[in-house]
XYZ file of C-alpha atoms in Angstrom:
166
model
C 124.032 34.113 -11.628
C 120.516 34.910 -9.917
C 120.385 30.602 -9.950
C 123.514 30.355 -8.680
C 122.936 32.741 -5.311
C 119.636 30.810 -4.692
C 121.153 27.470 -4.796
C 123.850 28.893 -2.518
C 121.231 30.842 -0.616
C 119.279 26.822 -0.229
C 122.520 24.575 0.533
C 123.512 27.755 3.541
C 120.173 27.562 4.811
C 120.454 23.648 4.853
C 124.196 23.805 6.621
C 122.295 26.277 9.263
C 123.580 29.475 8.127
C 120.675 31.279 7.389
C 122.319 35.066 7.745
C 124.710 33.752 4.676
C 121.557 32.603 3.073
C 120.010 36.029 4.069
C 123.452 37.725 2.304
C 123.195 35.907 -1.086
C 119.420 36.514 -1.392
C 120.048 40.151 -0.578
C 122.896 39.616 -3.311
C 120.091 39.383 -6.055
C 118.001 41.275 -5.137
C 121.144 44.585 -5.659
C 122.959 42.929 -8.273
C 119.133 41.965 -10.843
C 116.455 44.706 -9.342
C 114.791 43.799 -12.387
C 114.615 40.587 -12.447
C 111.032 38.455 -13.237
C 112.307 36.268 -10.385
C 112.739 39.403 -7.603
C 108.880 38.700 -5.940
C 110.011 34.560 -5.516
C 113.454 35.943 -4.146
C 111.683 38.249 -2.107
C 109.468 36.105 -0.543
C 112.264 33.546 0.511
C 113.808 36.603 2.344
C 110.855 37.191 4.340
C 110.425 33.129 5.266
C 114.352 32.928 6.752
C 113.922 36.783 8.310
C 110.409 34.852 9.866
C 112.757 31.731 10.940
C 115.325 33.914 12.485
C 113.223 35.385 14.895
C 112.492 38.927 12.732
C 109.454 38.885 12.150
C 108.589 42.400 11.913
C 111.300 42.780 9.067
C 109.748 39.750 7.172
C 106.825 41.519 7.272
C 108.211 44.105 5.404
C 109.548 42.573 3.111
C 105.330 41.020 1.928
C 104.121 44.510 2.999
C 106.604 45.424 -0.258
C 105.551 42.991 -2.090
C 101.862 43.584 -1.946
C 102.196 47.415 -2.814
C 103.616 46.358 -6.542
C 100.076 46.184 -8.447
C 101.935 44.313 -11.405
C 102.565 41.427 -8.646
C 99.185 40.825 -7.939
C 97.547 37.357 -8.201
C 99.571 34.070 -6.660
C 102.469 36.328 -5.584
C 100.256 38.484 -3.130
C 98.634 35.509 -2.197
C 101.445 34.067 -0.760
C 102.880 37.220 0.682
C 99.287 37.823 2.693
C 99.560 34.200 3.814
C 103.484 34.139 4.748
C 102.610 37.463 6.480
C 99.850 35.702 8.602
C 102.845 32.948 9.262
C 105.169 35.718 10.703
C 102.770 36.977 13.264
C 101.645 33.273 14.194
C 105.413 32.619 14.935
C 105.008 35.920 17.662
C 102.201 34.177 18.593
C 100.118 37.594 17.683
C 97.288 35.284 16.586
C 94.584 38.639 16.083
C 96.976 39.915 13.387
C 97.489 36.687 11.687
C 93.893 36.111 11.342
C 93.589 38.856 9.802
C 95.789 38.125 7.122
C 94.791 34.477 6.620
C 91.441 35.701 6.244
C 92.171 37.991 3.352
C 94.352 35.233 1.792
C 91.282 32.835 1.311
C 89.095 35.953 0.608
C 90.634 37.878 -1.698
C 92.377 34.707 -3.720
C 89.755 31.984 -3.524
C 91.061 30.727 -7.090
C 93.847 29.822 -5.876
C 92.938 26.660 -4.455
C 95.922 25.850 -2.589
C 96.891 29.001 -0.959
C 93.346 29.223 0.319
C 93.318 26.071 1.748
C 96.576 26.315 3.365
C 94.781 29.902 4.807
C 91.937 28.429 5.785
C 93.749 25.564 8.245
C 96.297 28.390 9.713
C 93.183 30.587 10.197
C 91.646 27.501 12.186
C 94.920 27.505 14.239
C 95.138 31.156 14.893
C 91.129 31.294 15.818
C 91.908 28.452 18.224
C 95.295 30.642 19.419
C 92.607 33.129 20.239
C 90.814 30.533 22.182
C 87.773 30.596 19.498
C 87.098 27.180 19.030
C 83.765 27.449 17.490
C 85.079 30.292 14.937
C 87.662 27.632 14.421
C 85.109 24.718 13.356
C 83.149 27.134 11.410
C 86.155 27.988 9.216
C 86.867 24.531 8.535
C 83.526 23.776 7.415
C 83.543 26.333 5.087
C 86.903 25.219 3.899
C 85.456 21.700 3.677
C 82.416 22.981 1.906
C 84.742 25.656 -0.516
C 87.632 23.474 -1.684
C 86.668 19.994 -1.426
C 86.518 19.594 -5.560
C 89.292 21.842 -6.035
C 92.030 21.474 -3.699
C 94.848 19.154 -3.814
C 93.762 15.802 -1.188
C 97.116 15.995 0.369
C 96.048 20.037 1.074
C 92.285 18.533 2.057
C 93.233 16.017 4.824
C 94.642 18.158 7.714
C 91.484 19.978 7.314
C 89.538 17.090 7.789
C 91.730 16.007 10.255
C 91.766 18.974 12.477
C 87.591 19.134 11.631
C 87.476 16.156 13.433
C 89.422 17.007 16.559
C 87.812 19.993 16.611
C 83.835 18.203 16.559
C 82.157 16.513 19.179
């Protein structure tokens, strides 16, 4: 049943009907409160709330997920990053850096998650019109991740390195 609501969940999201997305979601997460897959289900709440313009309740929904201790490791990750995303999309760039910051902080060995935090730190440091806090982030990224991160994660840090350099 839980796969069932999140495939329904995906194909209303892709027919633009995210509040019936929202509903089967919120479906699982009444109907299986104990289920392994309630942080996953939890976080793809918080990414439609973001894309519907509520931000503040997405937020909630990661602030939730990082006060369960047993969660801790990829799952917070993601819910510090996707928190960082929420307050990017309100353009409240100060906030988000804050977040991205602890996401490539705290979970360094998680290569991808930090180097996805890293390049949306860059952006919000340059939404705070701190270029050179900007560069020096993606040098450390560079300088961090370049043997462990996925290329395909590496290049838009290079790329945006390179825009960002003299």
């Amino acid at each position: 049943a839980i796969v069932a609501y999140m495939r329904l969940a995906d194909v209303s999201e892709q027919r633009g009907d995210k509040p019936g997305a929202l509903n089967y979601l919120d479906a699982i997460v009444t109907q299986f409160p104990g289920t392994p897959k309630l942080p996953a289900v939890i976080l793809r709440q918080g990414e439609l709330l973001s894309s519907m313009g509520r931000g503040e309740e997405a937020r909630e929904k990661y602030q939730y997920i990082l006060r369960v201790p047993d969660w801790r490791g990829i799952i917070h990750a993601r819910a510090l990053f996707q928190t960082g995303e929420a307050y990017m999309a309100e353009s409240k760039y100060a906030e988000a850096h804050g977040f991205f910051e602890r996401t490539f902080l705290g979970y360094s060995q998680f290569s991808e998650w930090c180097a996805r935090a890293y390049l949306a730190d860059a952006n919000a440091l340059l939404g705070l019109g701190s270029t050179p806090d900007a560069i020096t982030t993606l040098i450390e990224a560079r300088d961090t991740l370049a043997e462990t991160a996925p290329p395909e994660l590496m290049e838009p840090i290079y790329a945006k390195l390179k825009e960002l350099q003299p």
